[in-house]
Short mmCIF file of C-alpha atoms in Angstrom, two decimals:
data_model
loop_
_atom_site.label_atom_id
_atom_site.label_comp_id
_atom_site.label_asym_id
_atom_site.label_seq_id
_atom_site.Cartn_x
_atom_site.Cartn_y
_atom_site.Cartn_z
CA MET E 1 -25.74 -7.66 -12.65
CA GLN E 2 -25.39 -11.24 -12.41
CA ALA E 3 -22.10 -11.10 -10.59
CA ALA E 4 -23.50 -8.54 -8.40
CA ALA E 5 -26.54 -10.36 -7.43
CA TRP E 6 -24.86 -13.63 -6.59
CA ARG E 7 -22.22 -11.69 -4.33
CA ARG E 8 -25.13 -10.18 -2.54
CA HIS E 9 -26.89 -13.55 -2.15
CA LEU E 10 -23.75 -14.95 -0.70
CA LEU E 11 -23.58 -12.01 1.71
CA ASP E 12 -27.45 -12.68 2.87
CA HIS E 13 -27.18 -15.12 5.58
CA HIS E 14 -30.69 -16.03 5.60
CA HIS E 15 -30.03 -17.97 2.44
CA LEU E 16 -27.21 -19.99 4.18
CA SER E 17 -27.61 -23.67 5.50
CA PRO E 18 -28.11 -23.80 9.27
CA THR E 19 -24.62 -25.31 9.41
CA THR E 20 -23.08 -22.34 7.50
CA SER E 21 -25.14 -19.97 9.39
CA ALA E 22 -24.02 -21.43 12.89
CA ALA E 23 -20.35 -21.42 11.81
CA ILE E 24 -20.70 -17.64 10.87
CA ALA E 25 -22.21 -17.03 14.15
CA ALA E 26 -19.57 -18.53 15.80
CA PHE E 27 -16.97 -16.59 13.52
CA ARG E 28 -18.69 -13.15 14.47
CA SER E 29 -18.53 -14.05 18.34
CA ALA E 30 -15.13 -15.05 17.98
CA ALA E 31 -12.36 -12.97 19.93
CA GLN E 32 -10.61 -10.93 17.27
CA PRO E 33 -6.68 -11.24 17.42
CA ALA E 34 -4.46 -8.34 18.23
CA LEU E 35 -2.62 -6.71 15.42
CA ALA E 36 0.70 -6.97 17.35
CA PRO E 37 3.04 -9.90 16.27
CA GLN E 38 3.04 -13.15 18.10
CA GLY E 39 4.78 -12.80 21.45
CA LEU E 40 4.29 -8.96 21.32
CA ALA E 41 1.70 -7.36 23.47
CA GLY E 42 1.00 -4.07 25.36
CA ALA E 43 3.15 -1.16 24.26
CA ASP E 44 5.55 -3.36 22.49
CA GLY E 45 2.86 -4.88 20.36
CA ALA E 46 1.32 -1.32 19.87
CA ARG E 47 4.80 -0.22 18.61
CA TYR E 48 5.10 -2.65 15.84
CA MET E 49 1.47 -2.82 14.64
CA SER E 50 -1.29 -0.81 13.29
CA SER E 51 -3.61 0.51 16.31
CA ALA E 52 -6.72 -0.99 14.90
CA ARG E 53 -9.71 -1.20 17.00
CA ALA E 54 -10.66 -4.69 15.73
CA PRO E 55 -14.27 -4.51 15.12
CA ALA E 56 -16.67 -7.44 15.97
CA VAL E 57 -16.37 -9.38 12.99
CA LYS E 58 -19.67 -10.18 11.13
CA GLY E 59 -18.16 -12.70 8.67
CA SER E 60 -17.82 -12.28 4.67
CA GLY E 61 -20.39 -14.56 2.75
CA THR E 62 -19.38 -18.40 3.49
CA LEU E 63 -16.08 -17.71 5.12
CA VAL E 64 -15.91 -19.85 8.20
CA ARG E 65 -12.94 -19.39 10.62
CA LYS E 66 -11.44 -22.30 12.75
CA GLY E 67 -9.13 -21.92 15.90
CA THR E 68 -8.09 -18.96 18.30
CA GLY E 69 -7.28 -16.38 15.40
CA GLY E 70 -3.47 -16.95 15.48
CA ARG E 71 -1.24 -17.61 12.49
CA SER E 72 -2.19 -21.27 12.74
CA SER E 73 -5.82 -20.68 12.56
CA VAL E 74 -7.94 -20.63 9.47
CA SER E 75 -9.42 -17.31 8.93
CA GLY E 76 -11.46 -18.58 5.72
CA ILE E 77 -9.73 -15.86 3.52
CA VAL E 78 -7.55 -17.03 0.62
CA ALA E 79 -6.34 -13.69 -0.82
CA ALA E 80 -4.45 -13.32 -4.11
CA VAL E 81 -2.37 -10.36 -3.42
CA PHE E 82 -1.00 -8.93 -6.70
CA GLY E 83 1.89 -6.44 -6.09
CA ALA E 84 2.96 -8.47 -2.80
CA THR E 85 6.52 -7.97 -3.20
CA GLY E 86 6.30 -4.14 -2.95
CA PHE E 87 6.40 -1.65 -0.15
CA LEU E 88 2.88 -1.70 1.01
CA GLY E 89 2.65 -5.77 0.05
CA ARG E 90 5.00 -7.03 2.68
CA TYR E 91 2.82 -5.37 5.39
CA LEU E 92 -0.38 -6.62 4.30
CA VAL E 93 0.92 -10.05 3.54
CA GLN E 94 2.09 -10.10 7.13
CA GLN E 95 -1.20 -8.97 8.73
CA LEU E 96 -3.31 -11.31 6.70
CA ALA E 97 -0.99 -14.39 7.08
CA LYS E 98 -0.99 -13.64 11.12
CA MET E 99 -4.49 -13.91 11.42
CA GLY E 100 -4.65 -17.32 9.74
CA SER E 101 -5.30 -16.26 6.18
CA GLN E 102 -3.69 -18.22 3.07
CA VAL E 103 -1.84 -15.73 1.00
CA LEU E 104 -1.14 -16.32 -2.71
CA VAL E 105 1.85 -14.02 -3.93
CA PRO E 106 2.01 -13.91 -7.83
CA PHE E 107 5.34 -12.69 -8.78
CA ARG E 108 7.15 -12.11 -12.03
CA GLY E 109 10.74 -11.79 -11.03
CA SER E 110 13.04 -14.31 -9.52
CA GLU E 111 12.52 -16.63 -6.82
CA ASP E 112 14.47 -14.29 -4.29
CA CYS E 113 11.88 -11.29 -4.65
CA HIS E 114 9.29 -13.20 -2.40
CA ARG E 115 11.32 -15.23 0.16
CA HIS E 116 11.03 -12.56 2.81
CA LEU E 117 7.25 -13.01 2.77
CA LYS E 118 7.51 -16.79 3.41
CA VAL E 119 8.35 -16.69 6.89
CA MET E 120 5.26 -14.50 7.86
CA GLY E 121 2.71 -17.17 7.74
CA ASP E 122 2.41 -21.01 8.81
CA LEU E 123 3.81 -23.70 6.70
CA GLY E 124 2.01 -23.62 3.48
CA GLN E 125 0.11 -20.41 4.07
CA ILE E 126 2.26 -18.21 1.83
CA VAL E 127 2.21 -19.70 -1.70
CA PRO E 128 4.44 -17.87 -4.37
CA MET E 129 2.81 -18.35 -7.94
CA LYS E 130 4.88 -17.56 -11.09
CA TYR E 131 2.77 -15.34 -13.15
CA ASN E 132 2.97 -12.62 -16.21
CA PRO E 133 0.77 -9.53 -15.61
CA ARG E 134 0.34 -9.48 -19.60
CA ASP E 135 -0.99 -12.99 -19.61
CA VAL E 136 -4.42 -13.65 -18.74
CA ASP E 137 -4.19 -17.34 -18.49
CA SER E 138 -1.65 -17.11 -15.75
CA ILE E 139 -3.88 -14.18 -13.75
CA LYS E 140 -6.73 -16.74 -14.00
CA ALA E 141 -4.44 -19.55 -12.66
CA VAL E 142 -4.12 -17.51 -9.53
CA MET E 143 -7.59 -16.33 -9.20
CA ALA E 144 -8.95 -19.99 -9.55
CA LYS E 145 -7.64 -20.65 -5.96
CA SER E 146 -8.56 -17.38 -4.14
CA ASN E 147 -11.58 -15.79 -2.57
CA VAL E 148 -10.30 -12.31 -2.04
CA VAL E 149 -8.24 -10.32 -4.80
CA VAL E 150 -6.22 -7.39 -3.53
CA ASN E 151 -4.34 -5.22 -6.14
CA LEU E 152 -1.67 -3.36 -5.08
CA ILE E 153 0.20 -2.80 -8.37
CA GLY E 154 1.48 0.67 -9.25
CA ARG E 155 4.21 2.68 -10.79
CA GLU E 156 5.42 6.00 -9.40
CA TYR E 157 7.59 6.24 -12.55
CA GLU E 158 7.82 4.84 -15.98
CA THR E 159 10.31 2.41 -17.51
CA ARG E 160 10.85 1.44 -21.33
CA ASN E 161 8.76 -1.76 -20.63
CA TYR E 162 5.84 -0.53 -18.35
CA GLY E 163 4.23 2.89 -18.52
CA PHE E 164 1.73 4.38 -16.36
CA GLU E 165 -1.19 3.69 -18.44
CA GLU E 166 -0.53 0.06 -18.78
CA VAL E 167 0.29 -0.52 -15.08
CA ASN E 168 -1.94 1.66 -13.02
CA HIS E 169 -4.90 1.59 -15.44
CA HIS E 170 -5.04 -1.31 -17.88
CA MET E 171 -3.76 -4.12 -15.46
CA ALA E 172 -6.26 -2.99 -12.78
CA GLY E 173 -9.08 -3.26 -15.31
CA GLN E 174 -7.87 -6.54 -16.19
CA LEU E 175 -7.77 -8.01 -12.99
CA ALA E 176 -11.11 -6.81 -12.05
CA MET E 177 -12.54 -8.26 -15.35
CA VAL E 178 -10.93 -11.92 -14.36
CA ALA E 179 -12.38 -11.49 -10.89
CA THR E 180 -15.84 -10.79 -12.33
CA ARG E 181 -15.87 -14.06 -14.27
CA TYR E 182 -14.54 -16.17 -11.34
CA SER E 183 -17.09 -14.61 -9.03
CA MET E 184 -19.91 -15.82 -11.30
CA ILE E 185 -18.55 -19.28 -12.07
CA PRO E 186 -16.72 -20.38 -9.02
CA ILE E 187 -13.93 -22.77 -9.92
CA ALA E 188 -13.11 -23.97 -6.54
CA LYS E 189 -16.27 -24.52 -4.50
CA GLU E 190 -14.36 -24.83 -1.24
CA HIS E 191 -13.32 -20.91 -1.93
CA GLY E 192 -16.67 -19.95 -3.08
CA GLY E 193 -15.50 -17.71 -6.08
CA ILE E 194 -14.28 -14.13 -5.61
CA MET E 195 -16.12 -12.32 -3.22
CA ARG E 196 -14.15 -9.23 -2.32
CA PHE E 197 -11.95 -7.02 -4.81
CA ILE E 198 -9.58 -4.25 -3.11
CA GLN E 199 -8.07 -1.71 -5.47
CA VAL E 200 -5.48 0.30 -3.98
CA SER E 201 -5.15 3.84 -5.72
CA CYS E 202 -3.53 7.03 -4.62
CA LEU E 203 -4.73 9.95 -2.74
CA GLY E 204 -5.72 12.84 -5.05
CA ALA E 205 -6.49 10.57 -7.92
CA SER E 206 -8.14 12.51 -10.68
CA PRO E 207 -8.83 12.87 -14.33
CA SER E 208 -8.02 16.35 -13.97
CA SER E 209 -4.52 16.22 -12.24
CA GLU E 210 -1.60 17.58 -13.60
CA SER E 211 0.33 14.23 -12.55
CA ARG E 212 0.04 11.48 -15.26
CA LEU E 213 0.29 9.06 -12.26
CA LEU E 214 -2.72 10.40 -10.56
CA ARG E 215 -4.74 10.57 -13.80
CA THR E 216 -3.94 6.82 -14.66
CA LYS E 217 -4.73 5.95 -10.89
CA ALA E 218 -8.14 7.43 -11.37
CA ALA E 219 -8.67 5.86 -14.81
CA GLY E 220 -7.86 2.55 -12.90
CA GLU E 221 -10.18 3.12 -10.46
CA GLU E 222 -13.18 3.67 -12.88
CA SER E 223 -11.97 0.58 -15.02
CA VAL E 224 -12.23 -1.37 -11.77
CA LEU E 225 -15.63 -0.24 -10.59
CA LYS E 226 -16.95 -0.79 -14.37
CA GLU E 227 -16.12 -4.55 -14.27
CA PHE E 228 -16.56 -5.09 -10.34
CA PRO E 229 -19.20 -2.46 -8.99
CA GLU E 230 -18.92 -3.78 -5.32
CA ALA E 231 -14.96 -3.33 -5.20
CA THR E 232 -13.27 -1.28 -2.45
CA ILE E 233 -11.23 1.80 -3.35
CA MET E 234 -8.37 2.61 -1.03
CA ARG E 235 -6.67 5.82 -1.63
CA PRO E 236 -3.48 6.21 0.71
CA ALA E 237 -1.56 9.43 1.07
CA THR E 238 2.24 9.46 0.66
CA MET E 239 3.02 6.18 2.64
CA ILE E 240 5.96 6.28 5.46
CA GLY E 241 7.98 3.30 6.69
CA THR E 242 11.17 1.38 6.38
CA GLU E 243 11.28 0.92 2.78
CA ASP E 244 9.70 4.01 1.64
CA ARG E 245 10.60 6.15 -1.47
CA ILE E 246 10.39 9.60 -0.16
CA LEU E 247 12.34 9.88 3.26
CA ASN E 248 14.81 7.20 2.53
CA ARG E 249 15.71 9.09 -0.71
CA TRP E 250 15.90 12.63 0.94
CA ALA E 251 18.06 11.20 3.68
CA GLN E 252 20.39 9.66 1.28
CA PHE E 253 20.49 12.60 -1.03
CA ALA E 254 21.08 14.77 2.19
CA LYS E 255 24.00 12.72 3.22
CA ASN E 256 25.61 12.60 -0.11
CA TRP E 257 25.22 16.05 -1.11
CA GLY E 258 25.05 18.05 1.93
CA PHE E 259 21.48 19.84 1.17
CA LEU E 260 18.13 18.89 -0.03
CA PRO E 261 16.53 20.73 -2.89
CA LEU E 262 12.73 21.64 -2.19
CA VAL E 263 10.55 22.53 -5.03
CA ASP E 264 8.89 25.98 -4.57
CA GLY E 265 10.56 25.97 -1.00
CA GLY E 266 8.06 22.78 0.19
CA SER E 267 5.28 24.84 0.78
CA SER E 268 2.59 22.45 -0.63
CA LYS E 269 0.62 20.48 2.11
CA ILE E 270 0.49 16.50 2.41
CA GLN E 271 -1.00 14.12 5.00
CA PRO E 272 1.64 11.37 5.08
CA VAL E 273 0.41 8.12 6.63
CA TYR E 274 2.26 5.22 8.19
CA VAL E 275 2.17 2.03 5.99
CA ILE E 276 1.09 -0.34 8.73
CA ASP E 277 -1.87 1.82 9.04
CA VAL E 278 -2.83 1.26 5.39
CA ALA E 279 -2.29 -2.37 5.88
CA GLY E 280 -4.51 -2.36 8.80
CA ALA E 281 -7.38 -0.76 7.16
CA ILE E 282 -7.38 -3.27 4.00
CA VAL E 283 -7.51 -5.97 6.54
CA ASN E 284 -10.55 -4.51 8.40
CA SER E 285 -12.18 -4.03 5.35
CA LEU E 286 -12.16 -7.74 4.76
CA LYS E 287 -13.20 -8.33 8.21
CA ASP E 288 -16.84 -6.62 7.84
CA ASP E 289 -20.05 -7.75 6.65
CA GLY E 290 -19.63 -6.22 3.01
CA THR E 291 -20.32 -2.54 4.38
CA SER E 292 -17.23 -1.49 2.81
CA MET E 293 -18.07 -3.01 -0.63
CA GLY E 294 -18.54 -0.36 -3.34
CA LYS E 295 -16.87 2.40 -1.19
CA THR E 296 -13.98 4.68 -1.70
CA TYR E 297 -11.66 5.43 1.49
CA GLU E 298 -9.06 8.08 1.72
CA LEU E 299 -6.50 7.34 4.05
CA GLY E 300 -4.28 10.11 5.46
CA GLY E 301 -2.32 10.49 8.60
CA PRO E 302 -3.48 12.44 11.58
CA GLU E 303 -1.05 15.35 10.80
CA ILE E 304 -0.97 17.62 7.95
CA TYR E 305 2.55 18.57 7.00
CA THR E 306 3.85 20.98 4.33
CA VAL E 307 6.83 19.23 2.41
CA HIS E 308 9.55 21.40 4.16
CA GLU E 309 8.12 20.38 7.50
CA LEU E 310 8.40 16.69 6.69
CA ALA E 311 11.92 17.49 5.75
CA GLU E 312 12.61 19.03 8.82
CA LEU E 313 11.37 15.84 10.54
CA MET E 314 13.75 13.95 8.50
CA TYR E 315 16.86 16.17 9.40
CA GLU E 316 15.68 16.21 12.95
CA THR E 317 15.68 12.23 12.91
CA ILE E 318 19.07 11.92 11.19
CA ARG E 319 20.70 14.43 13.12
CA GLU E 320 22.07 16.55 10.40
CA TRP E 321 22.03 20.34 10.17
CA PRO E 322 19.21 21.41 7.49
CA ARG E 323 20.17 22.74 4.46
CA TYR E 324 18.01 23.47 1.53
CA VAL E 325 18.11 24.85 -1.95
CA ASN E 326 15.03 26.44 -2.94
CA VAL E 327 13.93 25.06 -6.70
CA PRO E 328 11.39 27.14 -8.41
CA LEU E 329 8.65 24.80 -10.02
CA PRO E 330 9.46 25.45 -13.59
CA VAL E 331 13.16 24.70 -13.12
CA ALA E 332 12.36 21.32 -11.36
CA ARG E 333 10.11 20.43 -14.23
CA ALA E 334 13.05 21.27 -16.73
CA ILE E 335 15.40 19.44 -14.74
CA ALA E 336 13.23 16.10 -14.54
CA SER E 337 11.78 16.42 -18.17
CA PRO E 338 14.53 15.04 -20.11
CA ARG E 339 14.30 11.66 -18.71
CA GLU E 340 10.65 11.50 -19.90
CA MET E 341 11.50 12.61 -23.30
CA LEU E 342 14.43 10.25 -23.81
CA LEU E 343 12.63 7.29 -22.13
CA ASN E 344 11.80 5.36 -25.42
CA LYS E 345 14.02 7.07 -27.65
CA VAL E 346 17.46 5.70 -26.80
CA PRO E 347 18.26 2.00 -26.91
CA PHE E 348 19.40 1.73 -23.18
CA PRO E 349 17.59 2.08 -20.08
CA LEU E 350 17.77 5.42 -18.13
CA PRO E 351 18.43 5.82 -14.46
CA THR E 352 15.66 5.59 -11.98
CA PRO E 353 14.56 9.01 -11.03
CA SER E 354 14.92 10.07 -7.33
CA ILE E 355 14.54 13.41 -6.08
CA PHE E 356 13.44 14.92 -9.62
CA ASN E 357 10.87 12.76 -10.41
CA LEU E 358 8.61 14.69 -13.00
CA ASP E 359 5.18 13.03 -11.63
CA GLN E 360 6.06 13.56 -8.20
CA ILE E 361 6.84 17.42 -8.68
CA ASN E 362 3.63 17.56 -10.43
CA ALA E 363 1.81 15.85 -7.63
CA PHE E 364 3.28 17.99 -4.98
CA SER E 365 2.79 21.05 -7.00
CA THR E 366 -0.78 21.36 -5.11
CA ASP E 367 -1.86 20.48 -1.81
CA ASN E 368 -2.78 16.92 -1.57
CA LEU E 369 -5.01 16.19 1.52
CA VAL E 370 -8.06 13.95 2.58
CA SER E 371 -11.43 15.47 1.23
CA LYS E 372 -13.66 16.96 3.86
CA ASP E 373 -16.51 14.45 3.57
CA ALA E 374 -14.56 11.40 2.58
CA LEU E 375 -14.55 7.88 4.35
CA THR E 376 -11.36 7.62 6.02
CA PHE E 377 -9.52 5.47 8.67
CA GLU E 378 -12.18 6.19 11.48
CA ASP E 379 -14.77 4.22 9.50
CA LEU E 380 -12.45 1.26 9.34
CA GLY E 381 -11.83 1.20 13.19
CA ILE E 382 -8.17 2.30 12.80
CA VAL E 383 -6.55 4.80 14.68
CA PRO E 384 -3.62 6.32 12.63
CA HIS E 385 -0.12 6.80 14.22
CA LYS E 386 1.94 10.21 14.25
CA LEU E 387 4.68 10.10 12.17
CA LYS E 388 6.89 11.42 14.77
CA GLY E 389 8.54 8.56 16.91
CA TYR E 390 8.48 5.17 15.84
CA PRO E 391 7.24 5.35 12.18
CA VAL E 392 10.48 7.12 11.17
CA GLU E 393 12.98 5.58 13.72
CA TYR E 394 14.28 3.78 10.82
CA LEU E 395 16.05 7.16 9.54
CA ILE E 396 18.67 6.50 12.58
CA SER E 397 20.82 4.53 10.07
CA TYR E 398 21.69 7.74 8.38
CA ARG E 399 23.32 9.25 11.49
CA LYS E 400 27.05 10.13 11.03
CA GLY E 401 29.03 7.79 13.24
CA GLY E 402 26.16 5.38 14.28
CA PRO E 403 22.65 5.39 15.71
CA ALA E 404 23.72 7.10 18.88
CA PHE E 405 25.53 9.97 17.35
CA GLY E 406 24.89 12.39 14.64
CA SER E 407 26.23 16.06 13.75
CA THR E 408 23.91 17.51 15.87
CA ALA E 409 24.26 15.39 18.93
CA SER E 410 26.77 16.61 21.43
CA GLU E 411 27.29 13.40 23.23
CA LYS E 412 26.76 9.82 23.02
CA MET E 413 22.83 8.73 24.06
CA ARG E 414 22.03 5.75 26.30
CA SER E 415 20.77 2.83 24.44
CA SER E 416 17.42 3.54 26.46
CA GLU E 417 17.10 6.97 24.94
CA LEU E 418 17.34 5.48 21.32
#
């Protein structure tokens, strides 16, 4: 309760000094930077970035901006993005860095796993920090230098070293616990302690789900809110983008084997979302005056697809004749189960599951849509993209004969039509 009262105290501008209040007033009135990369505007900029309707920024605690809002400005945000080297992480880091935020990138792999992120911000704005997710002291070392924490850590399959319960549940609770300590006792006064915590979960997370992934994600949300009640929970649907783990795998399988297996004919309904829109939603939640604190947002795309319809979009983009094999749900579970049973019983690593991932099969066994009364993109000032078009253009790399060709193309297309 003391932590909550302290954060609310910071967000009340009436208790700030005249100098700080004036700075925040200037921060509110400052023109917001567009979400397009530098040098791109209009249609070209909108093509690459989320179509966020940038709200009038009201400040967040003692955050004070300097500059015009570009990557060489100072947004006042020092964000520790756990899981920054993953799929969503690279897009979130890019959007934070281009508005002048300093981004701390905790990593546990080699020095190469984060190098693609360093060019996304100005000199010194992307700060890689070696850490161990099982070592509380290394987590403290990262959070001591930040005022915003974003947890993107997650697993869609288990390995011998990291299971769902540890990654999706215990690590989330541990980060929230450490963040709570630093919100009460600011180590670096210039950063003001941890003022915001964003937990990225999954659409459909529920203690009653058939998928262990979704059950542990729900447990992770509960742990975070127990430690940090003002945390913002984001529940994105299946994310689509250049490095995604669904359309890429489908396209690769279809190219290699000439068909695509669909569980129960792909009749389940999903609401896939463009990954850049999810990153834009997280950034917009950090720009508000605290109205998103303690709330849960369900982030689904503007269109509802069946799994079969999404596969049709993939085939249309890679220009291959669609061929499917219907796999009944019990058969799909039987194919995927041996890996789960043998995972910790054999003395060697097992292959990474692709098409037949037991938890993904269980998650797709029922419809996974945004709830009727849930907070959505609209509440964060985001207009999500439709998938058909630019969001899936990366699939043209799977076309037979090159981007301008394909098995279903009768003639070479002009470059302007690509």
